[in-house]
C-alpha positions as a LaTeX table, in Angstrom:
\begin{tabular}{lrrr}
\hline
Residue & $x$ (\AA) & $y$ (\AA) & $z$ (\AA) \\
\hline
Val1 & 103.43 & $-256.85$ & 71.11 \\
Ser2 & 102.19 & $-257.53$ & 74.63 \\
Leu3 & 100.28 & $-260.68$ & 73.68 \\
Ser4 & 103.28 & $-261.97$ & 71.74 \\
Gly5 & 105.44 & $-261.46$ & 74.83 \\
Leu6 & 103.15 & $-263.72$ & 76.85 \\
Arg7 & 103.87 & $-266.66$ & 74.49 \\
Leu8 & 100.45 & $-268.17$ & 75.07 \\
Leu9 & 99.63 & $-271.77$ & 74.25 \\
Thr10 & 96.16 & $-273.08$ & 73.43 \\
Asp11 & 95.73 & $-274.35$ & 76.99 \\
Ser12 & 97.34 & $-271.42$ & 78.88 \\
Leu13 & 95.83 & $-270.05$ & 82.07 \\
Val14 & 96.13 & $-266.25$ & 81.97 \\
Trp15 & 95.67 & $-263.44$ & 84.48 \\
Asp16 & 94.87 & $-260.00$ & 83.02 \\
Ile17 & 95.32 & $-257.54$ & 85.88 \\
Gly18 & 93.85 & $-254.08$ & 85.41 \\
Ala19 & 91.76 & $-255.49$ & 82.58 \\
Gly20 & 90.09 & $-252.18$ & 81.61 \\
Ser21 & 87.72 & $-252.89$ & 78.71 \\
Gly22 & 88.80 & $-256.54$ & 78.48 \\
Ala23 & 90.53 & $-256.19$ & 75.09 \\
Val24 & 93.66 & $-258.10$ & 76.17 \\
Ser25 & 91.57 & $-260.70$ & 78.01 \\
Ile26 & 89.46 & $-261.36$ & 74.93 \\
Glu27 & 92.43 & $-261.62$ & 72.56 \\
Ala28 & 94.20 & $-263.90$ & 75.06 \\
Ala29 & 91.03 & $-266.02$ & 75.26 \\
Phe30 & 91.13 & $-266.61$ & 71.51 \\
Leu31 & 94.83 & $-267.55$ & 71.59 \\
Ala32 & 94.30 & $-269.80$ & 74.63 \\
Gly33 & 91.04 & $-271.29$ & 73.37 \\
Arg34 & 91.30 & $-274.44$ & 75.51 \\
Gly35 & 92.64 & $-272.47$ & 78.48 \\
Ala36 & 91.16 & $-269.85$ & 80.78 \\
Val37 & 91.55 & $-266.12$ & 81.28 \\
Phe38 & 90.86 & $-264.27$ & 84.52 \\
Ala39 & 90.18 & $-260.55$ & 83.94 \\
Val40 & 90.88 & $-258.75$ & 87.23 \\
Glu41 & 89.46 & $-255.22$ & 87.43 \\
Arg42 & 88.51 & $-252.89$ & 90.30 \\
Asp43 & 86.37 & $-250.30$ & 88.48 \\
Ala44 & 82.63 & $-251.10$ & 88.32 \\
Gly45 & 82.19 & $-249.26$ & 85.00 \\
Ser46 & 85.03 & $-251.22$ & 83.45 \\
Ile47 & 83.57 & $-254.46$ & 84.80 \\
Ala48 & 80.36 & $-253.74$ & 82.88 \\
Asp49 & 82.41 & $-253.01$ & 79.74 \\
Ile50 & 84.38 & $-256.26$ & 80.09 \\
Lys51 & 81.20 & $-258.30$ & 80.47 \\
Ala52 & 79.61 & $-256.62$ & 77.45 \\
Asn53 & 82.73 & $-257.24$ & 75.36 \\
Ile54 & 82.94 & $-260.88$ & 76.46 \\
Ser55 & 79.37 & $-261.35$ & 75.29 \\
Arg56 & 79.89 & $-259.38$ & 72.09 \\
Phe57 & 82.94 & $-261.40$ & 71.04 \\
Gly58 & 81.87 & $-264.78$ & 72.45 \\
Ala59 & 84.89 & $-265.17$ & 74.72 \\
Gly60 & 83.35 & $-267.81$ & 76.99 \\
Asn61 & 86.64 & $-268.76$ & 78.63 \\
Val62 & 87.06 & $-265.33$ & 80.30 \\
Ser63 & 86.05 & $-265.00$ & 83.97 \\
Val64 & 85.67 & $-261.51$ & 85.42 \\
Ile65 & 87.07 & $-260.95$ & 88.91 \\
Glu66 & 86.01 & $-257.70$ & 90.59 \\
Ala67 & 88.92 & $-256.96$ & 92.91 \\
Glu68 & 91.67 & $-254.46$ & 93.54 \\
Ala69 & 94.84 & $-256.46$ & 92.97 \\
Pro70 & 96.76 & $-257.86$ & 94.66 \\
Val71 & 93.63 & $-258.67$ & 96.70 \\
Gly72 & 91.92 & $-261.69$ & 95.16 \\
Leu73 & 94.95 & $-263.05$ & 93.29 \\
Glu74 & 95.73 & $-265.72$ & 95.89 \\
Glu75 & 92.36 & $-267.38$ & 95.24 \\
Leu76 & 92.96 & $-267.75$ & 91.48 \\
Pro77 & 94.56 & $-270.84$ & 89.95 \\
Ala78 & 98.29 & $-270.47$ & 89.26 \\
Pro79 & 98.89 & $-268.74$ & 85.91 \\
Asp80 & 101.01 & $-269.67$ & 82.91 \\
Ala81 & 101.08 & $-266.01$ & 81.90 \\
Val82 & 100.25 & $-262.67$ & 83.50 \\
Phe83 & 99.49 & $-259.38$ & 81.77 \\
Ile84 & 99.47 & $-256.23$ & 83.93 \\
Gly85 & 97.80 & $-253.32$ & 82.16 \\
Gly86 & 97.06 & $-251.34$ & 85.31 \\
Ser87 & 98.11 & $-251.59$ & 88.93 \\
Gly88 & 96.28 & $-248.83$ & 90.78 \\
Gly89 & 99.57 & $-247.92$ & 92.48 \\
Gln90 & 99.98 & $-251.48$ & 93.82 \\
Leu91 & 102.61 & $-252.72$ & 91.34 \\
Ala92 & 105.10 & $-253.98$ & 93.93 \\
Gly93 & 102.49 & $-256.10$ & 95.74 \\
Ile94 & 101.01 & $-257.37$ & 92.49 \\
Leu95 & 104.42 & $-258.41$ & 91.20 \\
Glu96 & 105.26 & $-260.20$ & 94.45 \\
Val97 & 102.16 & $-262.39$ & 94.12 \\
Cys98 & 102.49 & $-262.90$ & 90.37 \\
Cys99 & 106.16 & $-263.84$ & 90.51 \\
Arg100 & 105.55 & $-266.29$ & 93.34 \\
Arg101 & 102.46 & $-267.91$ & 91.76 \\
Leu102 & 103.59 & $-268.03$ & 88.12 \\
Lys103 & 104.08 & $-271.58$ & 86.83 \\
Pro104 & 107.56 & $-272.64$ & 85.66 \\
Gly105 & 108.22 & $-271.41$ & 82.14 \\
Gly106 & 105.64 & $-268.65$ & 82.51 \\
Arg107 & 106.01 & $-265.00$ & 81.57 \\
Ile108 & 104.80 & $-261.68$ & 82.93 \\
Val109 & 104.16 & $-258.72$ & 80.62 \\
Ile110 & 103.55 & $-255.22$ & 81.95 \\
Asn111 & 102.51 & $-252.20$ & 79.90 \\
Ala112 & 103.69 & $-248.84$ & 81.23 \\
Ala113 & 103.04 & $-245.33$ & 79.94 \\
Thr114 & 105.65 & $-243.58$ & 82.11 \\
Leu115 & 109.37 & $-243.95$ & 82.73 \\
Glu116 & 108.74 & $-244.23$ & 86.46 \\
Thr117 & 106.33 & $-247.15$ & 86.06 \\
Met118 & 108.72 & $-248.85$ & 83.62 \\
Gln119 & 111.55 & $-248.51$ & 86.15 \\
Ala120 & 109.35 & $-249.74$ & 89.02 \\
Ala121 & 108.30 & $-252.75$ & 86.93 \\
Cys122 & 111.91 & $-253.67$ & 86.13 \\
Arg123 & 112.98 & $-253.23$ & 89.76 \\
Gly124 & 110.01 & $-255.27$ & 90.98 \\
Leu125 & 110.66 & $-258.13$ & 88.59 \\
Glu126 & 114.38 & $-258.19$ & 89.43 \\
Ala127 & 113.66 & $-258.09$ & 93.19 \\
Asn128 & 111.57 & $-261.24$ & 92.73 \\
Gly129 & 114.25 & $-263.17$ & 90.83 \\
Phe130 & 113.07 & $-262.34$ & 87.33 \\
Ala131 & 114.98 & $-260.99$ & 84.35 \\
Ala132 & 113.31 & $-257.96$ & 82.76 \\
Gly133 & 113.39 & $-256.83$ & 79.16 \\
Val134 & 111.92 & $-253.58$ & 77.85 \\
Thr135 & 110.53 & $-252.77$ & 74.43 \\
Ser136 & 109.42 & $-249.23$ & 73.60 \\
Val137 & 106.48 & $-249.19$ & 71.21 \\
Asn138 & 106.05 & $-245.95$ & 69.30 \\
Ile139 & 103.14 & $-245.33$ & 66.95 \\
Ala140 & 102.32 & $-242.41$ & 64.70 \\
Arg141 & 99.10 & $-241.58$ & 62.85 \\
Ser142 & 98.79 & $-239.72$ & 59.60 \\
Lys143 & 97.52 & $-236.16$ & 59.65 \\
Ala144 & 96.91 & $-233.86$ & 56.70 \\
Ile145 & 99.00 & $-230.68$ & 56.74 \\
Ala146 & 98.86 & $-228.18$ & 53.85 \\
Gly147 & 97.80 & $-230.84$ & 51.39 \\
Leu148 & 100.55 & $-233.22$ & 52.49 \\
Thr149 & 100.62 & $-236.10$ & 54.94 \\
His150 & 102.47 & $-235.79$ & 58.22 \\
Leu151 & 102.92 & $-238.51$ & 60.85 \\
Gln152 & 101.95 & $-237.31$ & 64.30 \\
Ala153 & 103.57 & $-239.32$ & 67.10 \\
Leu154 & 101.49 & $-240.76$ & 69.92 \\
Asn155 & 102.90 & $-241.32$ & 73.39 \\
Pro156 & 105.15 & $-244.40$ & 73.58 \\
Val157 & 104.26 & $-247.45$ & 75.64 \\
Phe158 & 106.88 & $-249.52$ & 77.40 \\
Val159 & 106.29 & $-253.27$ & 77.24 \\
Ile160 & 108.21 & $-254.96$ & 80.04 \\
Thr161 & 108.61 & $-258.73$ & 79.82 \\
Gly162 & 109.74 & $-260.82$ & 82.77 \\
Gln163 & 110.65 & $-264.43$ & 83.25 \\
Arg164 & 112.53 & $-266.25$ & 85.97 \\
Arg165 & 116.21 & $-265.39$ & 85.77 \\
Glu166 & 117.36 & $-269.02$ & 85.42 \\
Glu167 & 114.84 & $-269.61$ & 82.61 \\
Ala168 & 115.92 & $-266.44$ & 80.79 \\
Glu169 & 119.57 & $-267.52$ & 80.96 \\
Lys170 & 118.75 & $-270.85$ & 79.30 \\
Ala171 & 116.92 & $-269.17$ & 76.40 \\
\hline
\end{tabular}
């Protein structure tokens, strides 16, 4: 859902902020095979995981940036798309840089696990001249109960998509 919201093209330049294990970076790298992905992560253990996963999946167009965003974002080339999977409590500052640097026609997608983060993301996008849309993704897994199958709900994730207000109005 998040990758679809980015609307990547084969030559897109992508920022993955709070890249974690690099899963989104690697999938974005395959979709943007002639483009580039910058995986921004602050945690040293996660950096090692990202590098291992890049090697494992052969995602040669992913560059790992060890930084605590928004620090380091100004030095990156302007993105066509931005995914924010983690913000380390710096969402407002990250959004300010991303909204300012995003190329025309670009999109920002933020995943949030809490209502408060979802609200902060919407407010931050709107404060920077972006329209925000929210999709709640709910998943359940099967679980055996008394010889029957029950679906046990997992916590929902909010997928917030932003694009410049004037571009959203034209769509």
